[in-house]
Coordinates of C-alpha atoms in Angstrom, one line a residue:
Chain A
X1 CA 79.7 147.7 113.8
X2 CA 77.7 144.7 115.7
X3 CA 78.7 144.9 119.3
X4 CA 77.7 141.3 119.7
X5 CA 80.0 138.5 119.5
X6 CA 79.6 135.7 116.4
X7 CA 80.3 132.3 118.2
X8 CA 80.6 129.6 115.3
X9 CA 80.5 125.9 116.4
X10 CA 82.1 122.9 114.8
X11 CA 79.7 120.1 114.8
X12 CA 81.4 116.4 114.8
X13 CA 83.7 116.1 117.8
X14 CA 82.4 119.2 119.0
X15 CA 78.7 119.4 119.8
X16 CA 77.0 116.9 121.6
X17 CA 74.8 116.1 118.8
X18 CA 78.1 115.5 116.6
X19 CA 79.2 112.0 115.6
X20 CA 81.4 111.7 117.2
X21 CA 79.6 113.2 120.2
X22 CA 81.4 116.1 121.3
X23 CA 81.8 117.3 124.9
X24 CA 79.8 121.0 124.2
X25 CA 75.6 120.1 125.2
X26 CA 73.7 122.5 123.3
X27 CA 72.4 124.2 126.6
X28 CA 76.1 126.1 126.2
X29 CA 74.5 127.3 122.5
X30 CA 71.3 128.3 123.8
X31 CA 72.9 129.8 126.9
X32 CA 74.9 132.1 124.5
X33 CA 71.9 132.7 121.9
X34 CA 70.2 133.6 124.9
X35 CA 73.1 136.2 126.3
X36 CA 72.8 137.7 122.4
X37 CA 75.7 135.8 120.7
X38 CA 75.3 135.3 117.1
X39 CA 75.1 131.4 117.2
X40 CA 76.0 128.8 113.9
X41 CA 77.9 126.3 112.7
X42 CA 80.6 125.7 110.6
X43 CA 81.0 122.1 109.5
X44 CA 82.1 119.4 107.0
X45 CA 78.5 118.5 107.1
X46 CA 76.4 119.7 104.4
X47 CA 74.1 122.8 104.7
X48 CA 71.2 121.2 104.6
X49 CA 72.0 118.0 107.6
X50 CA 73.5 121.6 109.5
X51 CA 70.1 123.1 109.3
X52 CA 68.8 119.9 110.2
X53 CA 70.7 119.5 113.0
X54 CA 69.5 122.5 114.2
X55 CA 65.7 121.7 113.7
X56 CA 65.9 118.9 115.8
X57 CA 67.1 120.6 118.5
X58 CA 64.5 123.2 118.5
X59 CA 67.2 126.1 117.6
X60 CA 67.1 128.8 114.9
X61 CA 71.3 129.3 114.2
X62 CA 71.9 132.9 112.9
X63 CA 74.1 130.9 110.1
X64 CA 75.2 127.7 109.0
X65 CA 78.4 127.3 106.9
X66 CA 80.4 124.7 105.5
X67 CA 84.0 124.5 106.9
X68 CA 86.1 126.6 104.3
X69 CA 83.8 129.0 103.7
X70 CA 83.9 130.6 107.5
X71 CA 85.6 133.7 105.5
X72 CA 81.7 134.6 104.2
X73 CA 80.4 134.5 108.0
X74 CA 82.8 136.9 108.7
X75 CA 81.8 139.1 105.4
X76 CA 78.3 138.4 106.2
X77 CA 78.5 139.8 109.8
X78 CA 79.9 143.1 111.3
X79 CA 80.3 141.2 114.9
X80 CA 82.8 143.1 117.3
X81 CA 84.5 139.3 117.5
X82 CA 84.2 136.3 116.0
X83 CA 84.9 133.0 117.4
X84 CA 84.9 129.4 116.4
X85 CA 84.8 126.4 118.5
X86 CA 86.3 123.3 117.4
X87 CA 88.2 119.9 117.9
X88 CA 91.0 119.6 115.2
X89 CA 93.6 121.9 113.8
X90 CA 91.4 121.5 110.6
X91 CA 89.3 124.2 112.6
X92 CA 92.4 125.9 113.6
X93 CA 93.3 126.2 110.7
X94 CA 90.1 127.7 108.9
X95 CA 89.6 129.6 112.0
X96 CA 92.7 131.3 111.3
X97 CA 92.2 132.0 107.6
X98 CA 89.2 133.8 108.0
X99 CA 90.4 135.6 111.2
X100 CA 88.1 134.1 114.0
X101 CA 89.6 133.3 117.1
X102 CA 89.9 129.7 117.7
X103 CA 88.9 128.2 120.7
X104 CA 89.5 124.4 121.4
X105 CA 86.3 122.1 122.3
X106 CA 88.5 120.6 124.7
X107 CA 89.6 123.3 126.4
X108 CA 86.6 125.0 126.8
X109 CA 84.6 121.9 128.2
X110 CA 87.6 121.3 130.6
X111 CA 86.8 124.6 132.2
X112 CA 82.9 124.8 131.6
X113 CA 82.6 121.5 133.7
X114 CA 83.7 122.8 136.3
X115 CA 81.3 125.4 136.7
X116 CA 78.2 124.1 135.1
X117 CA 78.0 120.1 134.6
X118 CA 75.1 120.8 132.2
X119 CA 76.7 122.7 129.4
X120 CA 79.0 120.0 128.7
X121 CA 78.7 116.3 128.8
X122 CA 80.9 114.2 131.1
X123 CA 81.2 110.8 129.3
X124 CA 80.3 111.8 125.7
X125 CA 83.7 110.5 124.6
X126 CA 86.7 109.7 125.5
X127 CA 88.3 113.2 125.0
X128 CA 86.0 114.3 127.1
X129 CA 86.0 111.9 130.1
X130 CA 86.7 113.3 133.3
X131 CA 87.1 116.6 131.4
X132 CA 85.8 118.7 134.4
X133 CA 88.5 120.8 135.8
X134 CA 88.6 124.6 135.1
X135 CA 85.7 125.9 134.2
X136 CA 83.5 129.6 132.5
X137 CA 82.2 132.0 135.3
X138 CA 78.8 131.7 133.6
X139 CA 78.2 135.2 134.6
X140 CA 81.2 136.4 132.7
X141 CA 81.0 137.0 128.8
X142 CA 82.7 134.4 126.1
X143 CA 85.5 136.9 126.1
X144 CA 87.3 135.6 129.3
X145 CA 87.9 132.5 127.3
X146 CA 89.9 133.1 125.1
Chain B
X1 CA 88.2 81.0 79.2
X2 CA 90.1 80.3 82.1
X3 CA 89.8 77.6 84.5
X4 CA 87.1 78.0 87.0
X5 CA 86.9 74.4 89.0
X6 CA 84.7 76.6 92.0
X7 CA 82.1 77.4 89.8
X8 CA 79.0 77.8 92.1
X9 CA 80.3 74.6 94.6
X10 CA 80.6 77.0 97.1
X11 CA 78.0 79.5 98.9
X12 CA 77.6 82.2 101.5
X13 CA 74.9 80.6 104.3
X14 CA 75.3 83.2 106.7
X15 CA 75.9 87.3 107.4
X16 CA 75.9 89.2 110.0
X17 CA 76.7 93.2 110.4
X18 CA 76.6 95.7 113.0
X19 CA 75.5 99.3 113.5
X20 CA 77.8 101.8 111.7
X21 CA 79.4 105.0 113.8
X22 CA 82.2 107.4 113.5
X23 CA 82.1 106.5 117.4
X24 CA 80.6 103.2 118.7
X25 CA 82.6 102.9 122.2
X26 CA 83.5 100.0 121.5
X27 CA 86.7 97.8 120.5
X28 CA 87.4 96.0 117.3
X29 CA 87.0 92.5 119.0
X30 CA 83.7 93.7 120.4
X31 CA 82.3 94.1 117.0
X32 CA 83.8 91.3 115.7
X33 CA 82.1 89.2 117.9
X34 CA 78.6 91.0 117.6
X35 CA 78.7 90.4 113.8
X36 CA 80.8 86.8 113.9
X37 CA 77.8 85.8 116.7
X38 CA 75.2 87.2 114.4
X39 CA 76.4 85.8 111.2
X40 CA 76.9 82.2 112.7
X41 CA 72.8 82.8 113.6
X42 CA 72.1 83.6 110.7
X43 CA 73.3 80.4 109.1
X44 CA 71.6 78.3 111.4
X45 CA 74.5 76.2 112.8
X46 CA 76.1 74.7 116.3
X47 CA 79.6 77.4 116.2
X48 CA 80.8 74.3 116.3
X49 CA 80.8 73.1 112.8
X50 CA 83.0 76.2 112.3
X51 CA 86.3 74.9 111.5
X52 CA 87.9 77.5 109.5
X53 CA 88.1 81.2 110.5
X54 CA 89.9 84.4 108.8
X55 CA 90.1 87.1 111.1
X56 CA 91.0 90.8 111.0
X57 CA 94.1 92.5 110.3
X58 CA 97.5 91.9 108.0
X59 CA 99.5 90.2 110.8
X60 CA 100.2 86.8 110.7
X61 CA 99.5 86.4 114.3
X62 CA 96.8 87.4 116.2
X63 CA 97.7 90.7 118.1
X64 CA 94.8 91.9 119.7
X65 CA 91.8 92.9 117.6
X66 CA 89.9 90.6 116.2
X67 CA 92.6 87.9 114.7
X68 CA 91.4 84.3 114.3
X69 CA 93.3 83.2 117.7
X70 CA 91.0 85.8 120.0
X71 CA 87.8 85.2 117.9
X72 CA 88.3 81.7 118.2
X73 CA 88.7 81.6 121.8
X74 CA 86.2 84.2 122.2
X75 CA 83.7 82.2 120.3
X76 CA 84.1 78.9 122.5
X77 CA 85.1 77.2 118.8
X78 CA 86.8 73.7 120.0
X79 CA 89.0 73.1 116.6
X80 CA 89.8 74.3 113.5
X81 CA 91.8 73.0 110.8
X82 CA 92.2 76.7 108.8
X83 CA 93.4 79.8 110.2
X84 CA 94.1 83.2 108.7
X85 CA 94.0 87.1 109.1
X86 CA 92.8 89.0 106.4
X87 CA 91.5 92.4 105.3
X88 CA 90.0 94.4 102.8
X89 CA 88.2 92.3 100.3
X90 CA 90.7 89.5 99.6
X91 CA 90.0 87.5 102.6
X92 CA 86.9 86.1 100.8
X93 CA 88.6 84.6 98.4
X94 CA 91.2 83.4 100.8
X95 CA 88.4 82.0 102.9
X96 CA 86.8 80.6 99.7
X97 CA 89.9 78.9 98.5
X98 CA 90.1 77.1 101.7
X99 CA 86.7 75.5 101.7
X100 CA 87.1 74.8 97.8
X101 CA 90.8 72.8 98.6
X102 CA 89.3 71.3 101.4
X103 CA 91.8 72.8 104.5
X104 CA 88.6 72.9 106.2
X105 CA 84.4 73.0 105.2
X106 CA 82.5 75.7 106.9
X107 CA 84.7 79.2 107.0
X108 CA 83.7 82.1 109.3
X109 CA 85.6 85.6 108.4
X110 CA 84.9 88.3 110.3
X111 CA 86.1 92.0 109.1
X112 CA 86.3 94.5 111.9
X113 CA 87.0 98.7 111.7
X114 CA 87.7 101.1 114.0
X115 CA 88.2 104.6 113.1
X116 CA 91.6 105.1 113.0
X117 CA 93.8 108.1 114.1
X118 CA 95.5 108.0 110.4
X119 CA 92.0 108.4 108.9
X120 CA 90.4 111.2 110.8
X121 CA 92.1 114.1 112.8
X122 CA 89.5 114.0 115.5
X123 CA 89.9 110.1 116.0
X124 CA 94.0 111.5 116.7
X125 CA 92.6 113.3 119.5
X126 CA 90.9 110.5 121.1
X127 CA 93.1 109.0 123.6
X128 CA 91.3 105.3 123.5
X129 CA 92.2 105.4 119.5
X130 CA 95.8 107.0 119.6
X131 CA 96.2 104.0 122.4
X132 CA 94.9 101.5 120.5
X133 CA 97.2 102.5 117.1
X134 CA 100.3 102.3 119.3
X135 CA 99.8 98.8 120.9
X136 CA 99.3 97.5 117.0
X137 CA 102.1 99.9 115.2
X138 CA 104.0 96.7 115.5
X139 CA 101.3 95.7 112.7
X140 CA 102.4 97.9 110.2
X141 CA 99.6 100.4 110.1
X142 CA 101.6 103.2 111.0
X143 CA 105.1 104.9 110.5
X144 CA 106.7 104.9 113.6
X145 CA 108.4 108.2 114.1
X146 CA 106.0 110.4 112.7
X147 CA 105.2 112.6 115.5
X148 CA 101.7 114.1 113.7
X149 CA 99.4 110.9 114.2
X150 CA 97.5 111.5 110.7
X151 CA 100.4 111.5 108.8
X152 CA 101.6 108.4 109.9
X153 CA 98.9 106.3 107.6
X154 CA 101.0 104.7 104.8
X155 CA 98.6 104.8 102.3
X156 CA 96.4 108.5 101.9
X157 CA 94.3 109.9 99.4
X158 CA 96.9 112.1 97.1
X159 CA 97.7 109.1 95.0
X160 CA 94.1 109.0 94.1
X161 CA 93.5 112.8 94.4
X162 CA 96.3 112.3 91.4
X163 CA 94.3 109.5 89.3
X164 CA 91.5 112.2 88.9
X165 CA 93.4 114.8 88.0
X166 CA 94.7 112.6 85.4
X167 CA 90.9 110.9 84.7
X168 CA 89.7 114.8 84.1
X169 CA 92.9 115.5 81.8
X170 CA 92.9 112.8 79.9
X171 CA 89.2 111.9 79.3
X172 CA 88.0 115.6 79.5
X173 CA 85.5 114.9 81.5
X174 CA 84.3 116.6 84.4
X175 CA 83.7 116.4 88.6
X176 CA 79.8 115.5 87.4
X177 CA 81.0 112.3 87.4
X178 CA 82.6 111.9 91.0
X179 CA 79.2 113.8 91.9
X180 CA 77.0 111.3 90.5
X181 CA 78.9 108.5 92.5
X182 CA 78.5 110.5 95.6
X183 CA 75.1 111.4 95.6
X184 CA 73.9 107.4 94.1
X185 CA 75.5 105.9 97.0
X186 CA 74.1 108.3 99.6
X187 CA 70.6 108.1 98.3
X188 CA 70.5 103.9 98.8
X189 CA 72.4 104.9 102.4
X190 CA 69.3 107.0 103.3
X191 CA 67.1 103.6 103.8
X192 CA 69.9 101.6 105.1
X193 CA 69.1 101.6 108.9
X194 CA 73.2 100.6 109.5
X195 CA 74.6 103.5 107.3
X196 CA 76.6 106.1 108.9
X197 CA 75.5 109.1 106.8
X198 CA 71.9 108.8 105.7
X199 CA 71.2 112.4 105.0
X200 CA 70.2 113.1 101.2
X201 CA 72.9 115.0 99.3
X202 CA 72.5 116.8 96.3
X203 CA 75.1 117.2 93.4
X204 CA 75.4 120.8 94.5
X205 CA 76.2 119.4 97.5
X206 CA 79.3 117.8 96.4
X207 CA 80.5 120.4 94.4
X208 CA 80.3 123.2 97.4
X209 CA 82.1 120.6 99.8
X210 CA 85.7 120.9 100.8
X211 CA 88.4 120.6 98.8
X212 CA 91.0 118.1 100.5
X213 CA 93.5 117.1 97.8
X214 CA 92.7 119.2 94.9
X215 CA 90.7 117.9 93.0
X216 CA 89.3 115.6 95.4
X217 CA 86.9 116.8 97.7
X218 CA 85.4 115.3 101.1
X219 CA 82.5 114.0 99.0
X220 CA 85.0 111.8 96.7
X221 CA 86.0 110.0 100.5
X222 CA 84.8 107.5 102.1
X223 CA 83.7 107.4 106.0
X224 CA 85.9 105.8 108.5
X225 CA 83.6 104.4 111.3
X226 CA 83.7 101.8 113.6
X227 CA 82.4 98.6 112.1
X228 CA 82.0 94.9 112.3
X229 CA 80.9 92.3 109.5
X230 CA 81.1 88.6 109.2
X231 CA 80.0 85.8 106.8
X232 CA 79.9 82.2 106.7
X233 CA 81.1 79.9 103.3
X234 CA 80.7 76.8 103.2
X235 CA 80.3 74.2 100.3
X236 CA 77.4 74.1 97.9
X237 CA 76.2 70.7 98.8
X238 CA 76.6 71.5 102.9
X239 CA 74.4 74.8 101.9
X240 CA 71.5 73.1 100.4
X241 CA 70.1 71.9 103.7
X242 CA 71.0 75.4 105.8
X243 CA 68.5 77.8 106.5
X244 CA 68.8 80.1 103.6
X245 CA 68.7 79.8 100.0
X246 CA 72.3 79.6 99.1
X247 CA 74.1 82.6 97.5
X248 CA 76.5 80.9 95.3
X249 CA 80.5 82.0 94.6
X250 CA 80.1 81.7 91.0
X251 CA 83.5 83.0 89.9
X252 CA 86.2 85.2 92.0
X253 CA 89.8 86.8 90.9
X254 CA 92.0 88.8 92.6
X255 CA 94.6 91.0 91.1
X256 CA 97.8 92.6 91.2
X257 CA 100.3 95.0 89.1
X258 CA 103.9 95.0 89.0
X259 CA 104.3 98.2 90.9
X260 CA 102.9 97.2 94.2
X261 CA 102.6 99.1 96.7
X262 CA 104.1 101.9 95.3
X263 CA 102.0 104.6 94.6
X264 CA 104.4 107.1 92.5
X265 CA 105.1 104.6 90.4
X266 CA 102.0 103.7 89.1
X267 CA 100.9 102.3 85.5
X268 CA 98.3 103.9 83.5
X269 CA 95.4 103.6 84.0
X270 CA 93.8 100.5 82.7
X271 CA 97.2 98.5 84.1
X272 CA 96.4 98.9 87.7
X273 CA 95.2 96.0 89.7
X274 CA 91.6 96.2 89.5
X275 CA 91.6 96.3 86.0
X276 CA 93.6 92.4 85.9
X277 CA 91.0 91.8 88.9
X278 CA 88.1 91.9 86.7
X279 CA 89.6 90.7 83.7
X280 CA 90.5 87.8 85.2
X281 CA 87.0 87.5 86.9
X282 CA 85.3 88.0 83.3
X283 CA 87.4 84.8 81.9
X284 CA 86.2 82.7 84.7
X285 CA 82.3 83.5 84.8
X286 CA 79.5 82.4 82.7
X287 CA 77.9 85.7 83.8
X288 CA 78.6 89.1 82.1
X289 CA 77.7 92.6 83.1
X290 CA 74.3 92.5 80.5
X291 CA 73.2 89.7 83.2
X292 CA 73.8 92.0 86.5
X293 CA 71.2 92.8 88.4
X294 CA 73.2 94.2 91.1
X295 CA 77.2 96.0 91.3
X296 CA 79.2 96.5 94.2
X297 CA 82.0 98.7 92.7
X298 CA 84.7 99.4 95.4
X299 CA 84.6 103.4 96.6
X300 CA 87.4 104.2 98.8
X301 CA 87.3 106.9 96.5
X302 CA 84.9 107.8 93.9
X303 CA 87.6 107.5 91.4
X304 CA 87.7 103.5 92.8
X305 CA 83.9 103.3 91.7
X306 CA 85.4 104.9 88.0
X307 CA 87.9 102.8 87.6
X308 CA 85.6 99.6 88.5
X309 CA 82.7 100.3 86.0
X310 CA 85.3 100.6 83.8
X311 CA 87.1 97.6 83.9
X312 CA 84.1 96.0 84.3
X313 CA 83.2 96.8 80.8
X314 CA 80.4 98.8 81.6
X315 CA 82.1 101.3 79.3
X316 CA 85.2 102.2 77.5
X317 CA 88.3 103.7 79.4
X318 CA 87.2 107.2 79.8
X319 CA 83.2 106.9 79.1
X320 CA 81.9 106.8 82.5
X321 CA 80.9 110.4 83.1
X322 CA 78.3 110.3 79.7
X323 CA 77.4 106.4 80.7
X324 CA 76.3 107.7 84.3
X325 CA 74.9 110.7 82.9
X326 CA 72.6 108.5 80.5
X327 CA 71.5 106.5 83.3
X328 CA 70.8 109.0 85.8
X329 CA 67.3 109.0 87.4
X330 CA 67.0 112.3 88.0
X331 CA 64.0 112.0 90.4
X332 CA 65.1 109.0 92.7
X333 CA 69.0 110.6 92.6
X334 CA 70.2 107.5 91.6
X335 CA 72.0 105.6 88.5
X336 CA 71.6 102.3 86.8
X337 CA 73.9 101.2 84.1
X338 CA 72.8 99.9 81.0
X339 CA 69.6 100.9 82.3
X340 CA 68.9 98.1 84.9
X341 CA 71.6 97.6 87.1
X342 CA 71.9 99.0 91.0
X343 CA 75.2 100.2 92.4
X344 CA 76.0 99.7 95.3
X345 CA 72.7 99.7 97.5
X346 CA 73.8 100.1 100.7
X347 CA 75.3 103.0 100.2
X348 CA 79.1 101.9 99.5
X349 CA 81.7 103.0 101.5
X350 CA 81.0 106.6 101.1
X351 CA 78.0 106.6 103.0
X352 CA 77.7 103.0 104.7
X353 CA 81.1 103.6 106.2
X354 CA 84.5 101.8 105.5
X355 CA 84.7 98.2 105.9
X356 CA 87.2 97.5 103.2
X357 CA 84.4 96.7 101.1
X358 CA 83.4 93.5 103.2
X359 CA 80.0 95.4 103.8
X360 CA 79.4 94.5 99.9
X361 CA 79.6 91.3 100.2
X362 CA 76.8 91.3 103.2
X363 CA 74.8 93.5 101.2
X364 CA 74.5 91.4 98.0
X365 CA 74.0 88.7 99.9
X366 CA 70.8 89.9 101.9
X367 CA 69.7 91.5 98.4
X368 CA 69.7 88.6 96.8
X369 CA 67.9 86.3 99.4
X370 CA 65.3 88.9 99.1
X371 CA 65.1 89.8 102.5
X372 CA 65.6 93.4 102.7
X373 CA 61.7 94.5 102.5
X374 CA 61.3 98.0 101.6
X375 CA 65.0 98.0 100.5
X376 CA 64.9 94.9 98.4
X377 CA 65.9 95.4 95.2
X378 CA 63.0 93.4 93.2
X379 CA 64.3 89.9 92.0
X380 CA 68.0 90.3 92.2
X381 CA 69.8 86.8 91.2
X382 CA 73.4 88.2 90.3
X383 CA 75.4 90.5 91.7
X384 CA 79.0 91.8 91.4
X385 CA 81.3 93.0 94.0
X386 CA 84.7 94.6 93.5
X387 CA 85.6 94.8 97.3
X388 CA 88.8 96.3 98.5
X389 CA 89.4 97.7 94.7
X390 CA 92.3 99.3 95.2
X391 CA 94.4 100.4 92.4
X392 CA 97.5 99.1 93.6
X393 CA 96.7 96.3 95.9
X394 CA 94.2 93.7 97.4
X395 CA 91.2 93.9 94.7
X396 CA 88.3 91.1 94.5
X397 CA 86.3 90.8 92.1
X398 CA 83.6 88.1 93.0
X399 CA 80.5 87.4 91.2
X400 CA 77.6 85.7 93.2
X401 CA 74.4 84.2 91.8
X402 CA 71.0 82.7 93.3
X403 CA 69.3 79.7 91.7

């Protein structure tokens, strides 16, 4: 068993680089890539505009997935936990079936804002404005969000 | 033949479209005026020798959004002499009609989307769009009472998600040819600089996306985005000495089936709406599909863009998946049927972005001025556009010509 944690990112409504722009910058996913996360995404998106999302932004994704196949990332990968960060209860929902933890975009950025302006956008959209109370102890690990 | 008294006496002289985005920032009145500004350019005229405009929406009075009484005002037009609110591809021919009768000469209609909470579950979330869906619920876009926001759209997929379960029974054929729809229309998107989605797809592509309504899958949908488009009729003669050559309204039907709006009760398959759409558009054009050089079949859903080359006459009920397979250019990902014509070059509603269709009508028009450069379609003089083809309401079927 991996003792690393698999962090799976929705893309559209969810990432900065999403359309629509979500509130998470990708300095949060190379922050955790960094820390040792197993980074990807999970998205409607096909495979191949995922991997080119990812290109772009100068970042090599341990996976890419579509959105009802998350049960294969977890197959795939012997993580200790597996999360998945996203904006609808479409992600909820897939999140569930293939027993990641599910952590709202929202949620999240509300409480990364407050410690760290830079991992997550302040007027990316509406959702998002003024989403900057709470906030991630950067120090601590993904774990003390759930 | 029927009567066709309009026969090329009328012509589009203007166009005007904005950018395409799942998330613009910006209202539906904003749009409306970037594209009504634009198209009214376009056309070379003072705004005012407007005196006709058909604005956005199904309410009969302007409520917000882009209705004719806030674009009028907004535009500083002194008088006009027809007013109407229109969507999806009917309010052409509504426009139309009024220049050809007379209510007034030079029409502006101006189409304007925003992606709305009943189309997308991350457009629920967004506190600006759930906002902007209650102020108009009044408009009959929504159920009121429904607490989940994407339930309350009247009209969803399943009734289509149905129609190809059906098309697949009945005709035996198979999702190649909802692929094949998917993957023309995003090819031409990838060198349309307003599309939404311009990233290649592949038929595997299609096939490995998600399943929403089995069998349809989020490849069969189109993309809601935010979205203005606007176009300028006026008569033949008045267009002669405009800046443009004219693009001429050769012949135009709409249609509608006994069953309305409702879906459940739906008649087979070549008795919906589109079907009497083109049929009645065939009896009133001197133009047939061998003369087409370019089709703008509606795709709401890919099963839309079946049902139109159908009824069209393209092919017999049923014979779409082997004509699309015949004319399938395997190395530009593209189709043409009956080996020459283009469908739907700016990449439809599935990868242009939803604008009831009125982005067709733009398209053809640009295409057959011949001013799309690297995009132009070589010496397109005819086009068809089946705008707003829905099964069971509001299709138009138009056929536009060049000299």
């Amino acid at each position: 068993m991996d003792a690393r944690t698999l962090v799976s990112f929705d893309i559209d409504g969810t990432l900065e680089t999403g359309d629509p722009a979500g509130p998470l910058r990708l300095t949060f996913v190379r922050w955790a890539q960094a820390r040792g996360y197993v980074i990807g995404s999970c998205s409607d998106r096909t495979l191949g505009e995922q991997s080119a999302m990812w290109a772009r932004a100068g970042i090599v994704p341990d996976f890419v997935s579509r959105k009802h196949e998350l049960t294969a990332v977890r197959v795939a990968w012997r993580c200790q936990r597996f999360v998945h960060i996203g904006d609808t209860r479409v992600d909820e929902h897939f999140a569930a079936q293939a027993d990641f933890e599910f952590i709202s975009v929202s949620d999240l950025a509300r409480r990364l804002a407050a410690i760290d302006p830079m991992t997550c956008s302040q007027d990316s959209s509406p959702a998002s404005t003024g989403a900057v109370l709470g906030g991630m102890d950067r120090g601590k690990d993904l774990g003390q969000l759930g | 033949m029927a009567r066709n008294p309009l026969k090329d006496q009328l012509a589009v002289v203007g166009v005007g479209s904005t950018p395409y985005g799942r998330d613009l920032k910006r209202t539906e009145l904003s749009l409306a005026l970037e594209a009504a500004t634009a198209a009214v350019e376009d056309a070379g005229l003072d705004r005012q020798e407007i005196d006709g405009i058909c604005g956005t929406g199904m309410d009969p009075l302007a409520m917000g959004g882009s209705g004719f009484l806030t674009l009028q005002g907004a535009l500083g037009i002194e008088k006009t002499t027809w007013q109407k609110n229109g969507w999806l591809g009917s309010c052409f021919v509504y426009a139309a009609e009024a220049v050809f009768s007379g209510l007034c000469d030079t029409v502006l209609v101006v189409q304007a989307y925003t992606r709305g909470i009943g189309m997308s579950r991350s457009a629920a979330a967004d506190p600006f769009r759930l906002r902007s869906a209650q102020l108009r619920a009044a408009g009959g876009h929504t159920i009121v009472g429904q607490s989940d926001p994407a339930r309350r759209w009247i009209h969803s997929g399943e009734p289509y998600a149905a129609w190809m379960a059906r098309y697949l029974h009945d005709y035996g054929a198979t999702k190649d040819v909802f692929a094949r729809i998917a993957v023309n229309n995003r090819t031409h998107a990838t060198t349309n600089p307003r599309a939404a989605m311009r990233t290649p797809i592949t038929m595997e592509d299609y096939h490995a996306s998600r399943v929403i309504w089995e069998p349809m899958q989020m490849l069969d949908m189109d993309v809601p985005v935010d979205c203005g488009e606007a176009l300028i009729i006026t008569t033949a003669e008045r267009a002669r000495d405009l800046r443009h050559s004219p693009v001429y309204i050769h012949a135009m039907s709409l249609g509608g089936s006994r069953v309305g709006e409702y879906y459940d009760n739906s008649l087979g398959w070549t008795e919906n709406a589109l079907w009497i759409s083109l049929a009645g558009l065939r009896e009133r054009s001197d133009l047939t599909i061998d003369d087409l050089d370019l089709f703008f079949p509606y795709d709401g859903y890919t099963i839309d863009t079946v049902g139109c080359i159908e009824a069209a006459g393209f092919c017999k009920p049923g014979e779409t998946a082997d004509l699309l397979a015949s004319g399938w250019d395997a190395e530009a990902n593209i189709y043409r049927l009956g080996g020459h014509t283009l469908v739907s070059t700016n990449g439809g509603a599935l990868s242009h972005g939803r604008a009831g269709g009125f982005n067709f009508y733009t398209e053809a028009v640009r295409q057959l001025r011949g001013t799309e450069g690297e995009r132009q379609v070589p010496d397109a003089r005819t086009a068809l556009v089946c705008a707003g083809a829905s099964f069971f309401h509001d299709p138009a079927s138009v056929m536009l010509r060049t000299d």
